Coordinates of C-alpha atoms and ligand atoms in Angstrom, one line a residue:
Chain A
M118 CA 52.8 71.0 64.4
R119 CA 52.6 74.2 62.5
S120 CA 55.2 75.7 60.3
K121 CA 56.4 79.1 61.5
A122 CA 56.4 80.6 58.0
R123 CA 52.7 80.2 57.9
N124 CA 51.9 82.7 60.6
N125 CA 53.2 85.8 58.9
P126 CA 51.3 86.8 55.7
G127 CA 54.0 89.2 54.6
M128 CA 56.7 86.6 54.8
L129 CA 54.4 84.1 53.2
L130 CA 53.9 86.4 50.2
R131 CA 57.6 87.2 49.9
A132 CA 58.4 83.5 50.1
W133 CA 55.8 82.7 47.5
L134 CA 57.1 85.3 45.1
L135 CA 60.7 84.1 45.7
L136 CA 59.7 80.5 45.0
H137 CA 58.0 81.6 41.8
A138 CA 61.0 83.6 40.7
Q139 CA 63.3 80.7 41.6
S140 CA 61.4 78.0 39.7
F141 CA 60.9 80.4 36.8
I142 CA 64.6 80.8 36.3
Y143 CA 65.3 77.2 37.3
S144 CA 63.0 75.9 34.7
L145 CA 64.7 78.0 32.1
G146 CA 67.9 76.4 33.2
Q147 CA 66.3 73.0 32.8
Y148 CA 65.6 73.9 29.2
Y149 CA 69.3 74.4 28.6
R150 CA 70.3 71.3 30.7
N151 CA 68.2 69.1 28.4
L152 CA 68.9 71.0 25.3
L153 CA 68.3 68.3 22.8
T154 CA 64.9 67.2 24.2
S155 CA 64.0 70.9 24.6
I156 CA 64.9 71.8 21.1
L157 CA 63.0 68.8 19.7
T158 CA 59.9 69.6 21.7
T159 CA 60.1 73.3 20.7
A160 CA 60.5 72.3 17.0
V161 CA 57.5 69.9 17.2
I162 CA 55.3 72.5 18.8
G163 CA 56.6 75.1 16.4
I164 CA 55.7 73.1 13.3
S165 CA 52.4 72.0 14.8
L166 CA 51.3 75.5 15.4
A167 CA 52.7 76.8 12.1
L168 CA 50.5 74.4 10.1
P169 CA 47.1 75.8 11.2
G170 CA 48.7 79.3 11.4
G171 CA 49.8 79.0 7.8
F172 CA 46.3 77.9 6.6
Y173 CA 44.8 80.7 8.6
L174 CA 47.1 83.2 6.8
L175 CA 46.2 81.6 3.4
L176 CA 42.5 82.2 4.2
E177 CA 43.1 85.7 5.4
N178 CA 44.9 86.5 2.1
A179 CA 42.1 84.8 0.1
H180 CA 39.6 87.0 1.9
Q181 CA 41.7 90.0 1.0
I182 CA 41.7 89.0 -2.7
T183 CA 38.0 88.4 -2.8
A184 CA 37.0 91.4 -0.7
G185 CA 34.7 93.5 -2.8
W186 CA 33.6 90.6 -4.9
D187 CA 30.4 90.3 -2.9
D188 CA 29.4 93.7 -4.4
S189 CA 29.0 91.9 -7.7
V190 CA 26.6 89.3 -6.3
Q191 CA 23.3 90.4 -7.6
I192 CA 20.1 89.1 -8.9
T193 CA 18.6 90.0 -12.2
A194 CA 14.8 89.8 -12.5
F195 CA 13.5 89.9 -16.1
L196 CA 9.9 91.2 -16.1
K197 CA 7.1 90.0 -18.4
S198 CA 6.8 92.0 -21.6
D199 CA 3.4 93.4 -20.8
V200 CA 4.6 95.1 -17.5
D201 CA 4.7 98.8 -17.8
D202 CA 6.9 101.3 -15.9
A203 CA 4.3 102.2 -13.3
I204 CA 3.7 98.6 -12.3
A205 CA 7.4 97.9 -12.3
T206 CA 8.1 100.8 -10.0
E207 CA 5.5 99.5 -7.7
L208 CA 7.2 96.1 -7.8
V209 CA 10.5 97.7 -6.9
G210 CA 8.8 99.2 -3.8
R211 CA 7.5 95.8 -2.8
L212 CA 10.8 94.1 -3.3
L213 CA 12.6 96.7 -1.1
E214 CA 10.3 95.9 1.7
Y215 CA 11.6 92.3 1.7
K216 CA 14.0 92.0 4.6
N217 CA 17.0 90.4 2.9
I218 CA 17.1 92.8 -0.1
E219 CA 19.4 95.7 0.2
E220 CA 18.8 97.4 -3.1
A221 CA 16.5 97.1 -6.1
K222 CA 16.9 99.2 -9.3
L223 CA 14.5 99.3 -12.2
I224 CA 16.0 99.5 -15.7
N225 CA 13.1 99.9 -18.1
R226 CA 13.1 98.3 -21.5
D227 CA 14.1 101.5 -23.3
Q228 CA 17.2 101.9 -21.1
V229 CA 18.0 98.3 -21.6
L230 CA 17.7 98.7 -25.3
A231 CA 19.9 101.8 -25.3
E232 CA 22.5 100.0 -23.2
Y233 CA 22.4 97.0 -25.4
R234 CA 22.7 99.2 -28.5
E235 CA 25.8 100.8 -27.0
L236 CA 27.5 97.6 -25.8
S237 CA 26.6 95.2 -28.6
G238 CA 27.4 97.3 -31.7
F239 CA 24.3 95.9 -33.4
S240 CA 22.7 99.3 -33.6
E241 CA 21.7 99.0 -37.2
V242 CA 20.0 95.6 -36.7
I243 CA 18.1 97.0 -33.7
D244 CA 17.0 100.0 -35.8
I245 CA 15.4 97.6 -38.2
L246 CA 13.1 96.2 -35.5
D247 CA 9.9 98.3 -35.2
E248 CA 9.3 97.1 -31.7
N249 CA 11.6 96.8 -28.6
P250 CA 12.0 93.0 -28.1
L251 CA 13.8 93.4 -24.7
P252 CA 12.0 93.2 -21.3
S253 CA 12.5 95.6 -18.4
I254 CA 14.7 94.3 -15.7
I255 CA 15.2 94.9 -12.0
I256 CA 18.7 94.5 -10.5
I257 CA 18.5 93.3 -7.0
K258 CA 21.3 93.3 -4.4
P259 CA 20.7 90.9 -1.5
K260 CA 22.1 91.6 1.9
L261 CA 24.9 89.2 1.4
M262 CA 26.9 89.6 4.5
T263 CA 24.0 88.6 6.7
L264 CA 22.9 85.7 4.4
P265 CA 22.4 82.5 6.3
D266 CA 22.2 79.2 4.4
G267 CA 19.1 78.8 2.4
V268 CA 18.1 82.4 2.5
D269 CA 19.6 83.1 -0.9
R270 CA 17.2 80.6 -2.4
L271 CA 14.3 82.1 -0.5
I272 CA 15.1 85.5 -2.1
I273 CA 15.1 84.0 -5.6
E274 CA 11.8 82.2 -4.8
F275 CA 10.3 85.4 -3.5
I276 CA 11.3 87.4 -6.5
S277 CA 10.2 84.7 -8.9
S278 CA 6.8 84.4 -7.3
Q279 CA 5.9 88.0 -8.1
P280 CA 3.4 87.9 -11.0
E281 CA 5.2 90.5 -13.0
V282 CA 8.5 88.5 -13.0
E283 CA 9.2 86.2 -15.9
I284 CA 12.4 84.8 -14.4
A285 CA 15.0 85.8 -11.8
Q286 CA 18.5 84.5 -11.5
Y287 CA 21.8 85.2 -9.8
D288 CA 24.6 86.8 -11.6
Q289 CA 28.1 85.5 -10.8
Q290 CA 26.9 82.4 -9.0
W291 CA 30.5 81.3 -8.8
V292 CA 31.4 84.0 -6.3
K293 CA 28.8 82.5 -3.9
R294 CA 30.2 79.1 -4.5
L295 CA 33.7 80.3 -3.7
Y296 CA 32.4 81.8 -0.5
G297 CA 30.8 78.4 0.3
I298 CA 34.1 76.7 -0.3
I299 CA 36.0 79.1 1.8
D300 CA 33.5 78.6 4.6
I301 CA 34.1 74.8 4.4
I302 CA 37.9 75.2 4.4
Q303 CA 37.6 77.5 7.4
R304 CA 35.8 74.9 9.3
C305 CA 38.3 72.2 8.3
I306 CA 41.0 74.4 9.6
I307 CA 39.3 74.8 12.9
L308 CA 38.9 71.0 13.2
F309 CA 42.5 70.6 12.1
S310 CA 43.7 73.1 14.7
V311 CA 41.8 71.2 17.5
L312 CA 43.4 68.0 16.4
I313 CA 46.9 69.6 16.3
S314 CA 46.3 71.1 19.7
F315 CA 45.6 67.6 21.1
G316 CA 48.9 66.5 19.5
V317 CA 50.8 69.3 21.1
L318 CA 49.3 68.5 24.5
L319 CA 50.4 64.9 24.1
I320 CA 53.9 65.9 23.1
V321 CA 54.3 68.3 25.9
G322 CA 52.7 65.9 28.3
N323 CA 55.1 63.2 27.3
T324 CA 58.2 65.4 27.6
I325 CA 57.1 66.5 31.1
R326 CA 56.4 62.9 32.0
M327 CA 60.0 62.1 31.2
A328 CA 61.2 65.1 33.2
I329 CA 59.2 63.9 36.2
Y330 CA 60.6 60.5 35.8
N331 CA 64.2 61.9 35.7
H332 CA 63.6 63.9 38.8
R333 CA 62.0 61.2 40.8
D334 CA 64.7 61.2 43.5
E335 CA 64.4 64.9 43.9
I336 CA 60.6 64.8 44.1
E337 CA 60.7 62.0 46.7
I338 CA 63.1 64.0 48.9
T339 CA 61.3 67.3 48.6
K340 CA 58.0 65.5 49.5
L341 CA 59.6 64.0 52.6
F342 CA 60.9 67.3 53.7
G343 CA 57.4 68.8 53.5
A344 CA 57.0 70.1 49.9
T345 CA 53.4 70.7 48.9
D346 CA 52.1 69.5 45.5
Y347 CA 52.2 73.1 44.3
F348 CA 55.8 73.4 45.2
I349 CA 56.7 70.2 43.3
Q350 CA 54.6 70.8 40.2
R351 CA 55.7 74.5 39.8
P352 CA 59.0 73.9 38.0
F353 CA 57.3 71.4 35.6
L354 CA 54.6 73.9 34.8
Y355 CA 57.2 76.6 34.1
T356 CA 59.1 74.1 31.9
G357 CA 55.9 73.6 30.0
F358 CA 55.6 77.4 29.8
W359 CA 59.0 77.7 28.2
Y360 CA 58.3 74.9 25.7
G361 CA 55.1 76.6 24.7
L362 CA 56.6 80.0 24.4
S363 CA 59.6 78.9 22.4
G364 CA 57.3 76.7 20.3
G365 CA 55.1 79.7 19.6
M366 CA 58.1 81.8 18.6
A367 CA 59.4 79.0 16.4
S368 CA 56.1 78.8 14.5
W369 CA 56.1 82.6 14.2
A370 CA 59.6 82.4 12.7
L371 CA 58.6 79.6 10.3
L372 CA 55.6 81.5 9.0
T373 CA 57.5 84.8 8.7
I374 CA 60.2 83.1 6.7
T375 CA 57.7 81.3 4.5
L376 CA 55.9 84.5 3.8
Q377 CA 59.1 86.3 2.9
F378 CA 59.9 83.5 0.6
L379 CA 56.6 83.8 -1.2
K380 CA 56.3 87.6 -1.2
Q381 CA 58.3 88.5 -4.3
P382 CA 56.6 86.1 -6.8
V383 CA 53.2 86.9 -5.4
D384 CA 53.7 90.6 -5.8
R385 CA 54.9 90.1 -9.4
L386 CA 51.8 88.0 -10.2
A387 CA 49.6 90.6 -8.6
K388 CA 51.1 93.3 -10.8
L389 CA 50.4 91.2 -13.9
Y390 CA 46.7 91.2 -12.8
A391 CA 47.0 94.9 -12.1
S392 CA 46.1 94.1 -8.5
E393 CA 47.1 96.0 -5.4
F394 CA 47.2 92.7 -3.6
S395 CA 50.3 92.0 -1.4
I396 CA 50.8 89.1 1.0
S397 CA 50.0 90.2 4.5
A398 CA 52.2 88.9 7.3
L399 CA 51.1 88.1 10.8
S400 CA 49.8 91.2 12.6
G401 CA 50.9 92.1 16.1
T402 CA 47.6 90.7 17.5
E403 CA 47.9 87.5 15.5
T404 CA 51.5 87.0 16.7
M405 CA 50.3 87.5 20.3
I406 CA 47.5 85.0 19.8
M407 CA 50.0 82.5 18.4
L408 CA 52.4 82.9 21.3
L409 CA 49.5 82.7 23.8
C410 CA 48.2 79.5 22.1
G411 CA 51.7 78.0 22.5
V412 CA 52.0 79.0 26.1
F413 CA 48.5 77.8 26.9
L414 CA 49.2 74.4 25.3
G415 CA 52.6 74.1 27.0
V416 CA 51.3 74.9 30.4
F417 CA 48.1 72.9 30.0
G418 CA 49.9 69.9 28.6
S419 CA 52.4 69.9 31.5
W420 CA 49.6 70.4 34.0
I421 CA 47.8 67.3 32.7
S422 CA 51.0 65.3 32.8
V423 CA 51.8 66.6 36.3
Q424 CA 48.4 65.7 37.6
R425 CA 48.7 62.2 36.2
H426 CA 52.3 61.3 37.0
L427 CA 53.2 63.0 40.2
K428 CA 50.7 60.9 42.1
T429 CA 52.4 57.7 40.8
I430 CA 55.6 58.6 42.7
E431 CA 55.7 56.5 45.8
L432 CA 57.8 57.4 48.8
N433 CA 60.4 54.9 49.8
Chain B
M18 CA 56.4 63.0 71.8
I19 CA 55.8 59.7 70.2
R20 CA 53.0 57.5 71.4
F21 CA 51.7 54.3 69.8
N22 CA 48.5 52.7 71.2
N23 CA 47.7 49.2 69.9
V24 CA 48.9 50.1 66.5
H25 CA 48.6 47.6 63.6
M26 CA 49.8 48.2 60.2
Q27 CA 49.0 46.4 57.0
Y28 CA 50.6 46.9 53.6
R29 CA 48.4 47.2 50.6
G30 CA 49.2 43.6 49.6
G31 CA 47.7 42.5 52.9
Y32 CA 50.9 41.8 54.7
L33 CA 50.6 42.7 58.4
A34 CA 53.9 44.4 59.1
L35 CA 53.2 45.7 62.6
K36 CA 51.0 44.1 65.2
N37 CA 49.7 45.7 68.4
I38 CA 52.5 48.1 69.0
N39 CA 52.4 50.1 72.3
L40 CA 55.1 52.6 72.8
H41 CA 55.9 55.9 74.4
I42 CA 59.0 58.1 73.8
E43 CA 59.2 61.3 75.6
Q44 CA 60.2 64.7 74.1
G45 CA 63.9 65.1 74.0
A46 CA 64.7 61.4 74.3
M47 CA 66.9 59.4 72.0
A48 CA 66.0 55.8 71.3
F49 CA 66.8 52.9 69.0
I50 CA 64.5 50.6 67.1
A51 CA 66.4 47.3 66.9
G52 CA 65.5 44.0 65.3
R53 CA 66.4 41.8 62.4
S54 CA 65.9 42.7 58.8
G55 CA 62.2 42.5 58.0
A56 CA 61.1 43.0 61.7
G57 CA 59.2 46.1 60.8
K58 CA 61.7 48.9 61.9
S59 CA 61.3 50.9 58.7
S60 CA 57.6 50.4 58.7
M61 CA 57.4 52.1 62.1
L62 CA 59.3 55.1 60.8
R63 CA 57.1 55.2 57.7
L64 CA 54.1 55.4 60.0
I65 CA 55.5 58.3 61.9
A66 CA 56.5 60.1 58.7
L67 CA 53.0 59.5 57.3
M68 CA 54.4 57.7 54.3
E69 CA 52.0 55.0 55.3
R70 CA 48.8 55.0 57.4
H71 CA 48.3 52.6 60.2
S72 CA 45.3 50.3 59.9
R73 CA 44.3 50.1 63.6
G74 CA 45.1 51.8 66.9
Q75 CA 46.3 55.3 67.5
I76 CA 49.5 57.2 66.9
I77 CA 50.1 60.5 68.5
I78 CA 53.1 62.6 67.5
N79 CA 53.8 65.8 69.4
G80 CA 50.3 65.9 70.6
Q81 CA 48.8 65.4 67.2
N82 CA 46.6 62.4 66.4
L83 CA 47.9 61.2 63.0
E84 CA 44.5 60.0 61.9
R85 CA 43.4 63.6 62.0
V86 CA 46.2 64.8 59.7
R87 CA 44.5 65.2 56.3
D88 CA 46.5 64.3 53.2
S89 CA 46.7 67.9 52.2
R90 CA 48.3 68.8 55.6
I91 CA 50.9 66.1 55.5
P92 CA 53.6 68.4 53.9
Y93 CA 53.2 70.9 56.8
Y94 CA 53.3 68.0 59.3
R95 CA 56.5 66.7 57.8
R96 CA 58.3 70.1 58.1
N97 CA 58.8 69.3 61.8
I98 CA 60.6 66.1 61.1
G99 CA 64.1 65.5 59.8
F100 CA 65.0 62.4 57.9
V101 CA 68.3 60.5 57.5
F102 CA 68.6 57.5 55.2
Q103 CA 70.9 54.6 54.8
D104 CA 71.9 55.7 51.3
H105 CA 71.9 59.4 52.3
R106 CA 69.8 60.3 49.2
L107 CA 71.6 63.5 48.4
L108 CA 70.8 65.1 45.1
R109 CA 73.7 64.7 42.7
D110 CA 72.8 67.7 40.5
R111 CA 73.6 70.3 43.1
T112 CA 76.2 71.4 45.7
V113 CA 76.4 70.3 49.3
F114 CA 75.1 73.7 50.2
D115 CA 72.0 73.4 48.0
N116 CA 71.3 69.9 49.3
V117 CA 71.4 71.1 52.9
A118 CA 69.3 74.2 52.0
L119 CA 66.4 72.1 50.6
P120 CA 64.2 71.9 53.7
L121 CA 64.5 75.6 54.1
V122 CA 63.7 76.4 50.5
I123 CA 60.7 74.1 50.8
A124 CA 59.5 76.0 53.9
G125 CA 60.0 79.3 52.1
H126 CA 62.7 80.9 54.1
R127 CA 64.5 84.0 52.9
H128 CA 67.9 83.8 51.3
T129 CA 69.8 85.4 54.1
E130 CA 68.2 83.1 56.6
I131 CA 69.0 80.1 54.5
R132 CA 72.6 81.2 54.1
K133 CA 73.0 81.5 57.9
R134 CA 71.3 78.3 58.9
V135 CA 72.9 76.1 56.3
S136 CA 76.4 77.4 57.3
A137 CA 75.6 76.7 60.9
A138 CA 74.4 73.1 60.1
L139 CA 77.4 72.4 58.0
D140 CA 79.7 73.8 60.6
K141 CA 78.2 71.4 63.2
V142 CA 78.9 68.4 61.0
G143 CA 82.4 69.7 60.2
L144 CA 81.8 70.2 56.5
L145 CA 81.6 74.0 56.2
K146 CA 84.6 74.1 53.8
K147 CA 83.0 71.6 51.4
E148 CA 79.7 73.5 50.9
S149 CA 80.3 74.3 47.2
L150 CA 81.4 70.7 46.3
N151 CA 79.2 68.2 44.6
P152 CA 78.3 65.5 47.1
I153 CA 79.5 62.7 44.9
T154 CA 83.1 64.0 45.4
L155 CA 82.8 63.3 49.2
S156 CA 83.5 60.1 51.1
A157 CA 80.7 57.9 52.4
G158 CA 81.1 59.3 55.9
E159 CA 81.1 62.9 54.7
Q160 CA 78.0 62.2 52.6
Q161 CA 76.2 60.8 55.5
R162 CA 77.1 63.9 57.5
V163 CA 75.7 66.2 54.8
G164 CA 72.6 64.1 55.0
I165 CA 72.4 64.7 58.8
A166 CA 73.0 68.4 58.3
R167 CA 70.1 68.5 55.8
A168 CA 67.9 66.6 58.4
V169 CA 68.5 69.2 61.2
V170 CA 68.9 72.4 59.3
H171 CA 65.2 73.3 59.6
R172 CA 65.4 72.6 63.4
P173 CA 62.9 69.7 63.5
L174 CA 61.4 68.5 66.7
L175 CA 61.9 65.0 65.7
L176 CA 64.8 63.3 63.9
L177 CA 64.1 59.9 62.2
A178 CA 67.0 57.8 60.9
D179 CA 66.7 54.5 59.1
E180 CA 69.9 52.5 59.2
P181 CA 72.0 55.6 59.1
T182 CA 75.2 53.7 59.5
G183 CA 74.3 50.8 57.2
N184 CA 77.0 51.8 54.7
L185 CA 79.7 52.9 57.1
D186 CA 82.5 51.0 58.9
P187 CA 82.3 50.6 62.7
A188 CA 84.5 53.6 63.5
L189 CA 82.6 55.9 61.2
S190 CA 79.3 54.5 62.5
L191 CA 80.2 55.4 66.0
D192 CA 81.2 59.0 64.9
T193 CA 77.9 59.3 63.2
M194 CA 76.0 58.1 66.3
K195 CA 77.9 60.6 68.4
L196 CA 76.7 63.3 66.0
F197 CA 73.1 62.2 66.5
E198 CA 73.7 62.3 70.3
Q199 CA 74.9 65.9 70.0
F200 CA 71.7 67.0 68.2
N201 CA 69.7 65.1 70.8
Q202 CA 71.5 67.0 73.6
V203 CA 70.2 70.3 72.2
G204 CA 66.7 69.1 72.5
V205 CA 65.8 67.1 69.3
T206 CA 64.0 63.9 69.9
V207 CA 65.9 61.2 68.0
L208 CA 64.6 57.8 66.8
I209 CA 67.1 55.6 65.0
A210 CA 66.2 52.2 63.3
S211 CA 69.2 49.9 63.1
H212 CA 70.0 46.2 63.1
D213 CA 73.5 46.8 64.2
M214 CA 73.1 45.6 67.8
E215 CA 76.7 45.9 68.7
M216 CA 76.9 49.6 67.9
I217 CA 73.5 50.3 69.5
K218 CA 74.6 48.8 72.8
K219 CA 77.6 51.1 72.9
M220 CA 75.3 54.1 72.9
H221 CA 73.6 53.3 76.2
K222 CA 70.2 54.6 75.1
R223 CA 66.8 53.1 75.2
I224 CA 66.3 50.2 72.8
I225 CA 63.0 49.1 71.4
T226 CA 63.3 45.6 69.9
L227 CA 61.0 44.5 67.2
R228 CA 60.4 40.9 66.2
E229 CA 58.2 39.9 63.4
G230 CA 56.2 43.1 63.7
R231 CA 55.7 42.9 67.5
I232 CA 57.5 44.3 70.6
P233 CA 57.9 41.2 72.7
T234 CA 57.8 42.2 76.4
H235 CA 60.4 39.5 77.4
F236 CA 63.0 41.1 75.0
G237 CA 64.3 43.8 77.2
N238 CA 61.4 46.0 76.2
T239 CA 59.9 46.2 79.6
S240 CA 61.0 49.8 80.2
A241 CA 59.1 50.8 77.0
N242 CA 55.8 49.6 78.2
E243 CA 56.3 50.7 81.8
K244 CA 56.9 54.2 80.7
S245 CA 53.6 54.5 78.9
D246 CA 51.0 55.6 81.4
Ligands
LIG166 N1 55.7 48.3 50.5 C1 55.5 47.1 51.1 N2 54.5 46.3 50.7 C2 54.4 45.1 51.3 N3 55.1 44.6 52.3 C3 56.2 45.4 52.7 C4 56.4 46.6 52.1 N4 57.5 47.2 52.7 C5 57.9 46.3 53.6 N5 57.1 45.2 53.6 C6 57.2 44.0 54.5 O1 57.0 44.4 55.8 C7 58.0 43.7 56.6 C8 58.7 44.7 57.5 O2 59.5 45.5 56.6 P1 60.4 46.7 57.1 O3 59.6 47.6 58.0 O4 61.1 47.3 55.9 O5 61.5 45.9 58.0 P2 62.9 46.3 58.5 O6 63.1 47.8 58.2 O7 62.9 46.0 59.9 O8 63.9 45.5 57.8 C9 58.8 42.9 55.7 O9 58.4 41.5 55.8 C10 58.6 43.4 54.4 O10 58.7 42.4 53.4
LIG167 MG1 64.5 48.7 57.0

């Protein structure tokens, strides 16, 4: 026994498109028919997505504030007092050959003294001294952006091991520590997002499970009259799509409202610090990604639920 | 059209519902499966509809050996069967029209085609005027006729009915049976399970009597086994 519709590819395609269009619209109708459940599901997905989304924005803005700070991460190497300019210049050359060093600049003891005289205001005191007590220094900039863990220590060790160097140390160690913390937070957010995603999958799955349960009669009848599993699961997948999309939009709205709420005081604060900083909202791409995440979780969650629960429906 | 050879059927719990059934029903025939409640009438229909699988023997429906119908092909197999139930099983969240249209929607027919065929089917059961009503507003007899329209709208080769008159009074029952007879006269093979012996006898059709999962030969079933070659 073969169904007549299967023999004609054109008709098959048309029928397929029609079925998709029908269940697409039908599932939207389902959203309205169970408005309370739908809104609750949307809200839960919206809030769930807004949490990692919000943290992400926080980090993005933190990055914006700290951008340029890594310029100031540098190492100062104090040279031994008996090192003259020729040897020091040679040392600079050697340091520049090291792969994780971006820049090395020699400031000889006379320049250091002149700078110190200018900055400190102790010029009279310095004049009294008949010999320059200050060492020459080399300012070294590591290639920070490409710095894997541990390499920063290797650089310091390398510089310190040079015989001409008395001591080498990082300036502004705290910037590096801040970056370290940001990195940890970033990873926490990723973990958190994964957990939240599981939660969303469970929520969508459960809502779809109830929908399947409520449509048991219909599923049984359509099965008896020859509906394929694809036909039966399609409206549920579309329902999941609508949940995910509306949840994504809800989280976008939540974040946008929150940012608007914070914008004014943050701008005022930034002005006090003479900073150009202003809170950045979700970009178009980020909004798209957020919606796609919602849709993916909605469809995937309902797919899992459909796979698990459609099979349990027995025909009577 | 329908052929059972030494068919046994065991439910998952282990209960042997059908034992050594031999049966042949020709294309275009109309027959009744009679017997007390629990005799195995529904079980037989469930085997034909592939809602259950038989455990021994061979079933051939319209030239197709049911053992060879893979699970993934069952939907396409069922599209050539129409079902009528005792409790009609109409969907309450849609109109009479949409209920009857269901088999055509499943098979992926075009809207104009669906419109045409549903109207024709509703016309045949005399309910064309009620197509936009909700089935719960109809009487029991009307609901059952909607169920019959749904069962024939996709022009199945085989019509299966399980106690279709179980909820109807004798007069309505006979009307319903006459309706089945009309569809049979245009070529649909009809198989009806019913325990209502009185009404069955009035129809003057072949009767297959089941008793405790068997077809006893001394029970007026002789014709059934003679006809199988
Ligand atoms: N799903 C099932 N699991 C186990 N036993 C069943 C099941 N369905 C029916 N039976 C048993 O099979 C026998 C035949 O049932 P059925 O075919 O429904 O009889 P009828 O339709 O003639 O009343 C009965 O004894 C019944 O208890
Ligand atoms: Mg029964």
